[in-house]
PDB file of C-alpha atoms in Angstrom:
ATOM      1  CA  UNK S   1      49.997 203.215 126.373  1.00 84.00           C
ATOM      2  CA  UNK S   2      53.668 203.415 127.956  1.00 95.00           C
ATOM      3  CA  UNK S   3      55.615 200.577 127.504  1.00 97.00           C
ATOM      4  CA  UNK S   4      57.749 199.483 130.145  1.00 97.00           C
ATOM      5  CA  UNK S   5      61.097 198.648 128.194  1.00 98.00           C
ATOM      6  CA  UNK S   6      64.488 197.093 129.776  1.00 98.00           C
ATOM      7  CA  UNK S   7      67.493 197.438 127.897  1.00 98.00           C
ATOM      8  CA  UNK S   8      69.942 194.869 128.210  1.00 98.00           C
ATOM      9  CA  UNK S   9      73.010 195.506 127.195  1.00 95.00           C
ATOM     10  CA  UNK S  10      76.232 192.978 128.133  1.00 93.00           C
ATOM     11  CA  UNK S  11      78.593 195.950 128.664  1.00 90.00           C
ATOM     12  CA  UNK S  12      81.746 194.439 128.170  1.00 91.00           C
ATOM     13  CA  UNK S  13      83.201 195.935 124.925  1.00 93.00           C
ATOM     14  CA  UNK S  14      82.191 199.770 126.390  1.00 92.00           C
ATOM     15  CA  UNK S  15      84.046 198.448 129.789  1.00 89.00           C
ATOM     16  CA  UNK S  16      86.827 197.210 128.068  1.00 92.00           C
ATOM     17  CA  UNK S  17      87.368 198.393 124.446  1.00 93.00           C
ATOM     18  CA  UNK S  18      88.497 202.004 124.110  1.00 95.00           C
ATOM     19  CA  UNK S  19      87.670 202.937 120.883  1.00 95.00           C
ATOM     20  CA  UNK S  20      83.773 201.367 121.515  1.00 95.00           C
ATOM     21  CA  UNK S  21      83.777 203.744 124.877  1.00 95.00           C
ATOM     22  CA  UNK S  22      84.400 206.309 122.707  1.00 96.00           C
ATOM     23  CA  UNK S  23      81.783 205.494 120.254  1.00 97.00           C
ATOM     24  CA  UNK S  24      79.481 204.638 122.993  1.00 96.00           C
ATOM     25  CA  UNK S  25      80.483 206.680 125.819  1.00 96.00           C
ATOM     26  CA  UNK S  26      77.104 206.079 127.246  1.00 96.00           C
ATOM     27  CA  UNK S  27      77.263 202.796 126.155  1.00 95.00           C
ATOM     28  CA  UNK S  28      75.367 200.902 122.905  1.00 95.00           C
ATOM     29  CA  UNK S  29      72.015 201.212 124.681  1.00 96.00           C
ATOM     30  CA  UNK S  30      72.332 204.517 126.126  1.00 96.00           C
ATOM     31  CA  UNK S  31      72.828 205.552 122.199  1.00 97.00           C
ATOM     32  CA  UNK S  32      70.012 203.955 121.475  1.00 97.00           C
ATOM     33  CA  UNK S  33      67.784 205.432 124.609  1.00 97.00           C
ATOM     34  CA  UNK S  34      68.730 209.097 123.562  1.00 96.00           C
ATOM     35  CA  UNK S  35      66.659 208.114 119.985  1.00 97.00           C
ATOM     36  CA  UNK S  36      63.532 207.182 121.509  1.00 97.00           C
ATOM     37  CA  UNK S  37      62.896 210.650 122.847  1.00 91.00           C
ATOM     38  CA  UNK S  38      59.854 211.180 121.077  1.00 93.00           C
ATOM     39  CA  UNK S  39      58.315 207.312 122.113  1.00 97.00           C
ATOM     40  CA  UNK S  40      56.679 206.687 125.274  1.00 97.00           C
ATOM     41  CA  UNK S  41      58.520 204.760 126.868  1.00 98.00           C
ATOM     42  CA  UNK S  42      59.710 204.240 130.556  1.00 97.00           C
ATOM     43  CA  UNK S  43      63.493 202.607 130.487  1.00 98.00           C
ATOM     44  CA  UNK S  44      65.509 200.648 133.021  1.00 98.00           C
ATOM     45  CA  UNK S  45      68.933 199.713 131.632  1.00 97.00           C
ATOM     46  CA  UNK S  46      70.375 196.284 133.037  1.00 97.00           C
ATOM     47  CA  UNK S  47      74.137 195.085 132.182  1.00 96.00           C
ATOM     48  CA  UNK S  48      75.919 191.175 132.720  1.00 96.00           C
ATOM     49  CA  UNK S  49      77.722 192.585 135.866  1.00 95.00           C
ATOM     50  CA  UNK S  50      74.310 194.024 137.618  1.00 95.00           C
ATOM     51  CA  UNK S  51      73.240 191.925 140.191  1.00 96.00           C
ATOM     52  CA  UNK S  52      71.667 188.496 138.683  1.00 97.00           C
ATOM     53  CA  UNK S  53      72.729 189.426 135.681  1.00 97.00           C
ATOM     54  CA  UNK S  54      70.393 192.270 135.220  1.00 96.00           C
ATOM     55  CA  UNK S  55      67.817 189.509 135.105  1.00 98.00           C
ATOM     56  CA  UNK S  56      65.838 189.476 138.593  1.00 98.00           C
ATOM     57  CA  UNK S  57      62.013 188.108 138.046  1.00 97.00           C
ATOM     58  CA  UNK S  58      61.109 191.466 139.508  1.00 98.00           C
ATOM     59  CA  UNK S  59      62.189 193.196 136.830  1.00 98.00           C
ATOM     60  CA  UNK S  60      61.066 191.053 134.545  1.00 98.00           C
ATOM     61  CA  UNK S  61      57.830 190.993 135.828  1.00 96.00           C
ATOM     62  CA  UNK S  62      57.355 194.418 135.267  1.00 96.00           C
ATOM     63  CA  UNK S  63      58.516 194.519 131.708  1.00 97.00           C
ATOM     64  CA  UNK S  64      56.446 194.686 128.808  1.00 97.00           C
ATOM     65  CA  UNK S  65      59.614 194.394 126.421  1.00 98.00           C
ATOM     66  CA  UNK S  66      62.998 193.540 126.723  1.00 98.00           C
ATOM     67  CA  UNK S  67      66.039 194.351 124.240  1.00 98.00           C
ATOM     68  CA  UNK S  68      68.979 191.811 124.040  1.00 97.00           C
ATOM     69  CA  UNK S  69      72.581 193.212 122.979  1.00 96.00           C
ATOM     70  CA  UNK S  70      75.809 190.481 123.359  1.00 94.00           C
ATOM     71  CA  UNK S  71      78.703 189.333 121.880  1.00 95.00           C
ATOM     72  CA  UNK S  72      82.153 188.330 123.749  1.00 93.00           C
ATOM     73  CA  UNK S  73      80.197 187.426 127.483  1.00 93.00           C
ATOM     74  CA  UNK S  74      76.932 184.766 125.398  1.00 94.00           C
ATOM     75  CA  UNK S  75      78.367 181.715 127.469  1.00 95.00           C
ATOM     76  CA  UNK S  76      78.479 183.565 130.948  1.00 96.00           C
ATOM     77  CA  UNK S  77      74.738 184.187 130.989  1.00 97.00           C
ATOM     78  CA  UNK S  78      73.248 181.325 133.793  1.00 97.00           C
ATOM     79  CA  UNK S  79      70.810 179.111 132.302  1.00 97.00           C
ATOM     80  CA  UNK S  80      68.301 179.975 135.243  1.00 98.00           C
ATOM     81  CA  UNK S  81      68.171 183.122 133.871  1.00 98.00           C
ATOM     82  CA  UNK S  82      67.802 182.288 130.599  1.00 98.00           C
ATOM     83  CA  UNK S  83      64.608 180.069 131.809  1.00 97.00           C
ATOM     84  CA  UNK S  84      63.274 183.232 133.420  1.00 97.00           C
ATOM     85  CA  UNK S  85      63.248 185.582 130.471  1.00 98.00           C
ATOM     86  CA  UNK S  86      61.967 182.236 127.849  1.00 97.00           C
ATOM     87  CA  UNK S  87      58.922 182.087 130.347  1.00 96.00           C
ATOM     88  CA  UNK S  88      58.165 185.574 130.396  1.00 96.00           C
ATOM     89  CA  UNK S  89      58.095 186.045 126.476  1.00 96.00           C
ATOM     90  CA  UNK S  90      56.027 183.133 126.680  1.00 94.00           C
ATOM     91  CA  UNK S  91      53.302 184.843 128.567  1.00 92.00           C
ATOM     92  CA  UNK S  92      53.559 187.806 126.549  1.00 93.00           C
ATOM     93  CA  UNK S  93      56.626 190.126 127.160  1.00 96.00           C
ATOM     94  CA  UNK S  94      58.311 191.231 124.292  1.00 97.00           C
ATOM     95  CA  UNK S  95      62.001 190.463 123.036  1.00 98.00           C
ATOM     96  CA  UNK S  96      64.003 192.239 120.764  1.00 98.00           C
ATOM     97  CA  UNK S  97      67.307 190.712 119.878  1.00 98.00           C
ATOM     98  CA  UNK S  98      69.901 193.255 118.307  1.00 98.00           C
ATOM     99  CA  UNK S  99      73.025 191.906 116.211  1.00 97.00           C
ATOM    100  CA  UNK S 100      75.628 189.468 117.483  1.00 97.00           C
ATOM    101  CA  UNK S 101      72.869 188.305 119.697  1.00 97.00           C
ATOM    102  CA  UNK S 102      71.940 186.015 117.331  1.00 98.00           C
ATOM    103  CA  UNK S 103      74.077 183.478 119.209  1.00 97.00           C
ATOM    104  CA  UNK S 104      72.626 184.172 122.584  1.00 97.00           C
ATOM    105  CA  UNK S 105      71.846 181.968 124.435  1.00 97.00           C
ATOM    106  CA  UNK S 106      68.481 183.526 124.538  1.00 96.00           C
ATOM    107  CA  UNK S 107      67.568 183.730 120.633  1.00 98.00           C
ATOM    108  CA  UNK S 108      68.870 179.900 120.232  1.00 97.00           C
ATOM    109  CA  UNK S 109      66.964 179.415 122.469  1.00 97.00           C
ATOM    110  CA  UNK S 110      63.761 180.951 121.317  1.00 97.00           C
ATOM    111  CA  UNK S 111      64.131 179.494 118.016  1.00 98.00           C
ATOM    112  CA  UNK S 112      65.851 175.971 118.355  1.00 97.00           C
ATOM    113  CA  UNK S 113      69.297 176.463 116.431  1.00 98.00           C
ATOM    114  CA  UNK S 114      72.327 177.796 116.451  1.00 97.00           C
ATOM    115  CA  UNK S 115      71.556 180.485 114.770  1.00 98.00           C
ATOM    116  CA  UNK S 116      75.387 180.575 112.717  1.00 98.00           C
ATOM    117  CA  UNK S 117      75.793 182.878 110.059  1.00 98.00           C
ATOM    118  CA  UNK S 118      78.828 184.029 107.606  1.00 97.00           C
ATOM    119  CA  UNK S 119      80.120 187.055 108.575  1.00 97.00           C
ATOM    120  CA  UNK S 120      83.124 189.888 107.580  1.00 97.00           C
ATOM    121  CA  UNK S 121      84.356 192.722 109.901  1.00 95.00           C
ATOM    122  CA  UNK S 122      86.413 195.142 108.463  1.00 96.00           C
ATOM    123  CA  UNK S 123      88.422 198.001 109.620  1.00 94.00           C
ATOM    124  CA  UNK S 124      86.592 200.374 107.094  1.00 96.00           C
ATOM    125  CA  UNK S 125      83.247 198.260 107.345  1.00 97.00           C
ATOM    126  CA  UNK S 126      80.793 197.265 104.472  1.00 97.00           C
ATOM    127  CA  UNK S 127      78.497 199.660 102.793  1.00 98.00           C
ATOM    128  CA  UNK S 128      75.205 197.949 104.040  1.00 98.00           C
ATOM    129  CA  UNK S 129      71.462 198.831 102.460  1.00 98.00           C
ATOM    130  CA  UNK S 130      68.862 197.557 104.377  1.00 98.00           C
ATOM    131  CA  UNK S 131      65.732 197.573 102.368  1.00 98.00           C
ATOM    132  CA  UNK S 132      61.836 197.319 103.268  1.00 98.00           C
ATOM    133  CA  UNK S 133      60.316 194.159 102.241  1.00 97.00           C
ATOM    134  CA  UNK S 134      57.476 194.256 103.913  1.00 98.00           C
ATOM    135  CA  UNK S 135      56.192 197.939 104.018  1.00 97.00           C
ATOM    136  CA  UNK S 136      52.656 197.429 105.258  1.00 97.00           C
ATOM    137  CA  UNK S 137      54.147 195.900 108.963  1.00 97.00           C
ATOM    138  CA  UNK S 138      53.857 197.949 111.567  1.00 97.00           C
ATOM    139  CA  UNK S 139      57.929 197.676 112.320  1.00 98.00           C
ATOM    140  CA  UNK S 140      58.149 199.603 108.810  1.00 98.00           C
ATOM    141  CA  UNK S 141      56.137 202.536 109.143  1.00 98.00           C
ATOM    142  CA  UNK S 142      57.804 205.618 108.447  1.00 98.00           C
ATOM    143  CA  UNK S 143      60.644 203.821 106.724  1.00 98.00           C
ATOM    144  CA  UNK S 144      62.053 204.800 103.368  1.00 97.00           C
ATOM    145  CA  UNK S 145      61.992 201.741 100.780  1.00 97.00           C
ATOM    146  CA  UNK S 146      65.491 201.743 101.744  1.00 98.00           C
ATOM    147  CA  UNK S 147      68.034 203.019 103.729  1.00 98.00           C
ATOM    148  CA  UNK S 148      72.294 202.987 103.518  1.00 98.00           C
ATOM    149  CA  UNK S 149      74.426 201.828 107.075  1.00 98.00           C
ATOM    150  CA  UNK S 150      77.925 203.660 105.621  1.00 98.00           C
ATOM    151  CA  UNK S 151      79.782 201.064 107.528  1.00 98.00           C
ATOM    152  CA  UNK S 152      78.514 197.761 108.864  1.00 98.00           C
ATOM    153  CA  UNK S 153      79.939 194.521 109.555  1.00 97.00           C
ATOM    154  CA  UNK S 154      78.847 191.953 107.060  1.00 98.00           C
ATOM    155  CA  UNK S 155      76.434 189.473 108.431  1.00 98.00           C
ATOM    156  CA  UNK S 156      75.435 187.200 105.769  1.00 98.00           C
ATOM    157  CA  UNK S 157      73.407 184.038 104.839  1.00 98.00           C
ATOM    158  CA  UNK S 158      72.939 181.266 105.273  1.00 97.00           C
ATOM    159  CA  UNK S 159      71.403 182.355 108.592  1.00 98.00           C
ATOM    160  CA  UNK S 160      70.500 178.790 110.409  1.00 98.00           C
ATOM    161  CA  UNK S 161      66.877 179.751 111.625  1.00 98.00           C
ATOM    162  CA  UNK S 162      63.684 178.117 111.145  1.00 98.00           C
ATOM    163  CA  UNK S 163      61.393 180.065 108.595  1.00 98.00           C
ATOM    164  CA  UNK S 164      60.678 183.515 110.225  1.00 98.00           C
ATOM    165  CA  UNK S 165      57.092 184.003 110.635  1.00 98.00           C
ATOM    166  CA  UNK S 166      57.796 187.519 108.509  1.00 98.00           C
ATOM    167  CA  UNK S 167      60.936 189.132 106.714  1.00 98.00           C
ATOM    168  CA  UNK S 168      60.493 192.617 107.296  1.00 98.00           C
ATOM    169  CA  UNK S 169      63.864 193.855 106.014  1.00 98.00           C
ATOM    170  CA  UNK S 170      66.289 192.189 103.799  1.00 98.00           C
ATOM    171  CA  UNK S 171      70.640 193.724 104.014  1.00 98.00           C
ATOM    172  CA  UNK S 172      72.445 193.920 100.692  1.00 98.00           C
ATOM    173  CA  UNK S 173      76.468 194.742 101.383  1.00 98.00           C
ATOM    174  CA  UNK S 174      78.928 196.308  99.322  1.00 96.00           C
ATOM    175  CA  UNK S 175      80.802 193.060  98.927  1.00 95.00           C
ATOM    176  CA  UNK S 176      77.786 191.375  97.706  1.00 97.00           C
ATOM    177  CA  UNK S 177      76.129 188.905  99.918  1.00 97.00           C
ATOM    178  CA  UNK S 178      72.338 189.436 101.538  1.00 98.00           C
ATOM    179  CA  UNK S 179      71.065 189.291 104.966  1.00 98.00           C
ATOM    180  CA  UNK S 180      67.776 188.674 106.248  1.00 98.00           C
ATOM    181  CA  UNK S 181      68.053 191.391 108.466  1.00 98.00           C
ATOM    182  CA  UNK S 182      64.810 192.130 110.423  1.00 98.00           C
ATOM    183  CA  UNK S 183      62.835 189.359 110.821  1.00 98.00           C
ATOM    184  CA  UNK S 184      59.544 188.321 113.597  1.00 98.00           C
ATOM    185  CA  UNK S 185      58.546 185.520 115.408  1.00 98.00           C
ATOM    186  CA  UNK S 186      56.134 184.350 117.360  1.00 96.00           C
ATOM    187  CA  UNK S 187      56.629 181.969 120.720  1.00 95.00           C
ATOM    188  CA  UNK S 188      53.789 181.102 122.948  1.00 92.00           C
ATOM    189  CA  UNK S 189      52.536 184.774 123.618  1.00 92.00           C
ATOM    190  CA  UNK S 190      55.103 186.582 122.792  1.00 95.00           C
ATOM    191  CA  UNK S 191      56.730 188.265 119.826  1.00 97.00           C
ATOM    192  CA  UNK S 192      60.525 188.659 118.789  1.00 98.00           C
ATOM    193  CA  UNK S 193      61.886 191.050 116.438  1.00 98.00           C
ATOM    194  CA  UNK S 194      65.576 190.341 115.120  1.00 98.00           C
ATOM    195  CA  UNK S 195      67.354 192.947 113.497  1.00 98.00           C
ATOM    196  CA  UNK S 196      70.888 192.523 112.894  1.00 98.00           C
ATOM    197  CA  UNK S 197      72.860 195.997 112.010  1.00 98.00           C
ATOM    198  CA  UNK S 198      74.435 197.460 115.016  1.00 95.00           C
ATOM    199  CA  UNK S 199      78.256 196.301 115.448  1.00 94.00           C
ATOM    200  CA  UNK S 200      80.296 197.768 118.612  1.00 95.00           C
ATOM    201  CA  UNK S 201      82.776 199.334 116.217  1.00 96.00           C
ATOM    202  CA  UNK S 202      80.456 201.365 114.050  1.00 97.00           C
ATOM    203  CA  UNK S 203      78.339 203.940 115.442  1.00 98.00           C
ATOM    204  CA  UNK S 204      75.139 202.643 113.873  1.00 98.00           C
ATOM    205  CA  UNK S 205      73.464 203.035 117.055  1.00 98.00           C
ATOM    206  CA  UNK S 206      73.533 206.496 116.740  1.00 98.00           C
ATOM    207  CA  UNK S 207      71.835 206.448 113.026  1.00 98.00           C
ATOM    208  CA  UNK S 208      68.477 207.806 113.105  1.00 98.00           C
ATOM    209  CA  UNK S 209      66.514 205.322 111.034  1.00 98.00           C
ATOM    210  CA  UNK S 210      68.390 202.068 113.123  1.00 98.00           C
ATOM    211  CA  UNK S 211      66.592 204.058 116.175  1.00 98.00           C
ATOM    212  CA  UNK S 212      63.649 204.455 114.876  1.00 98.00           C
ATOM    213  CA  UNK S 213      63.492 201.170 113.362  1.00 98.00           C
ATOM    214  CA  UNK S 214      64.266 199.308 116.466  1.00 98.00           C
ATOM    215  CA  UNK S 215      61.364 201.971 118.358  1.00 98.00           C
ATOM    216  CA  UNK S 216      58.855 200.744 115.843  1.00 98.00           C
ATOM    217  CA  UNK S 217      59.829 196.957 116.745  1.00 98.00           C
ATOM    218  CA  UNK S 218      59.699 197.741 120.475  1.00 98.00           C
ATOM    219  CA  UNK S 219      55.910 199.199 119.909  1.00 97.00           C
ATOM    220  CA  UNK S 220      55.470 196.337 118.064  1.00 97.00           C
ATOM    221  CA  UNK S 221      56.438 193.549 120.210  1.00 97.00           C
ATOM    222  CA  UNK S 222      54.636 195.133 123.169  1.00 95.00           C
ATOM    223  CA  UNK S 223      51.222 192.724 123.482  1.00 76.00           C
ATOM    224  CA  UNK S 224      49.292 193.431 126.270  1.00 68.00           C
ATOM    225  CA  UNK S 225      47.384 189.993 127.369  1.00 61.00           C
ATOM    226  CA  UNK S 226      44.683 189.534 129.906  1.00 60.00           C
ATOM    227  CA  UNK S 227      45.407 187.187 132.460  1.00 59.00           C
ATOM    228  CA  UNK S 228      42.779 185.028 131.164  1.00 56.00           C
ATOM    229  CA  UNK S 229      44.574 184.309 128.283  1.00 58.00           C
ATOM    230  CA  UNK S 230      46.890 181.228 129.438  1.00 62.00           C
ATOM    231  CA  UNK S 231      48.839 178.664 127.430  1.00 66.00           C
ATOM    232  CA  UNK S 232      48.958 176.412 130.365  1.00 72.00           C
ATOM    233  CA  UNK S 233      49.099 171.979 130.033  1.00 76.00           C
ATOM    234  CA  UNK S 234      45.654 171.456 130.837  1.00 72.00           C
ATOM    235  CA  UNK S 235      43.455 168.738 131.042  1.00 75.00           C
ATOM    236  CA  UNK S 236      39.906 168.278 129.065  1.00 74.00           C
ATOM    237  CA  UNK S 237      38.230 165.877 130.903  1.00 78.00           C
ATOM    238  CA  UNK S 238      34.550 166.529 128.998  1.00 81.00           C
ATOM    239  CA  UNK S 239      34.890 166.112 125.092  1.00 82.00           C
ATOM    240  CA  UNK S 240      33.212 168.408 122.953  1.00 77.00           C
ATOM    241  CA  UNK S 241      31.210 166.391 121.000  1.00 79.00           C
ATOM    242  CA  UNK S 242      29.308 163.418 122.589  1.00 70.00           C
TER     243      UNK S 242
END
């Protein structure tokens, strides 16, 4: 089945940051695009300065999953937007939130808090090793029981979240702190996959196993629904039992 996928990326740093053009001269999502060659998917790429935001219900409506990349620009994303992308996962689109936006409006959203971490950036980056935790999900097949990130930036806990409904892959750094770095959850219809390695500076974006990693949680998140299946306020005017 193709999956419709939007990739939105906020496009500042790649607008405005030199050395992250030259990483990304296609931008983060473009890298990311070029890995999923071999999945069948059909891709529109959206940025903040498209018109409404790369956000319109149109294109949402025709989205079966949507990937979230932000970081400097969280705070210029209108609320009315946000609304419209919380209601769609909530019928059954798919989200998958990359990195720094954890503090999205969008994932705080989704899971009620502010979703602050600890974190370390630097110039060299952190050895990261992102091992499988939970081999048998579907987001981990065809990955190694662990894989190296040469340099990250250090994301580490404690990650305010509620429980995840699965930890799927768990970060160790160089330095020493852990990350619960891919993680699911499910809202109304919909499913989320988080998975934190992918900062602007680094090219992580181009590392085969982040690609295929975040391709396996794009097939996953993808949920077809009939239209019969509602979660709408409803009222049950007969009881069941009399």
């Amino acid at each position: 089945m193709t999956i419709r996928l939007t990739m939105w990326n906020e496009g500042r740093h790649e607008k405005n940051d030199p050395p992250v053009a030259k990483i990304y001269p296609d931008g983060m999502d473009g890298a990311l695009a070029a890995g999923f060659g071999d999945r069948d998917f059909t891709i529109e790429r959206r940025t903040i300065d498209d018109p409404e935001q790369g956000l319109t219900q149109e294109l949402l409506d025709r989205t079966d999953v949507l990937t979230w990349w932000g970081h400097v620009a969280h705070d210029e994303v209108k609320d009315e937007y946000i609304d419209r992308v919380q209601q769609r996962v909530l019928a059954g689109m798919g989200l998958v939130v990359l990195h720094s936006g954890h503090h999205s409006k969008m994932f705080r959203r989704m899971v009620g808090t502010n979703a602050n971490l600890s974190w370390r950036e630097l110039p060299e980056g952190d050895l990261e090793r992102v091992w499988t935790i939970l081999p048998n999900h579907p987001i981990a097949d065809g990955v190694p029981p662990f894989f190296e990130i040469p340099a990250s930036e250090m994301y580490g806990e404690p990650f305010d979240i509620p429980a995840p409904d699965e930890i799927v892959f768990l970060s160790w750094y160089k330095g020493g702190e852990v990350f619960r770095s891919g993680l699911t959850f499910y809202r109304g219809l919909g499913r989320i996959f988080y998975f934190s390695p992918g900062h602007e500076t680094f090219p992580i974006y181009h590392h085969p196993m982040v690609q295929h990693v975040i391709g396996n949680g794009i097939e996953w998140a993808m949920q077809p629904h009939k239209p019969s299946r509602k979660l709408d306020n409803w009222h049950r005017k007969e009881p069941i039992h009399r």
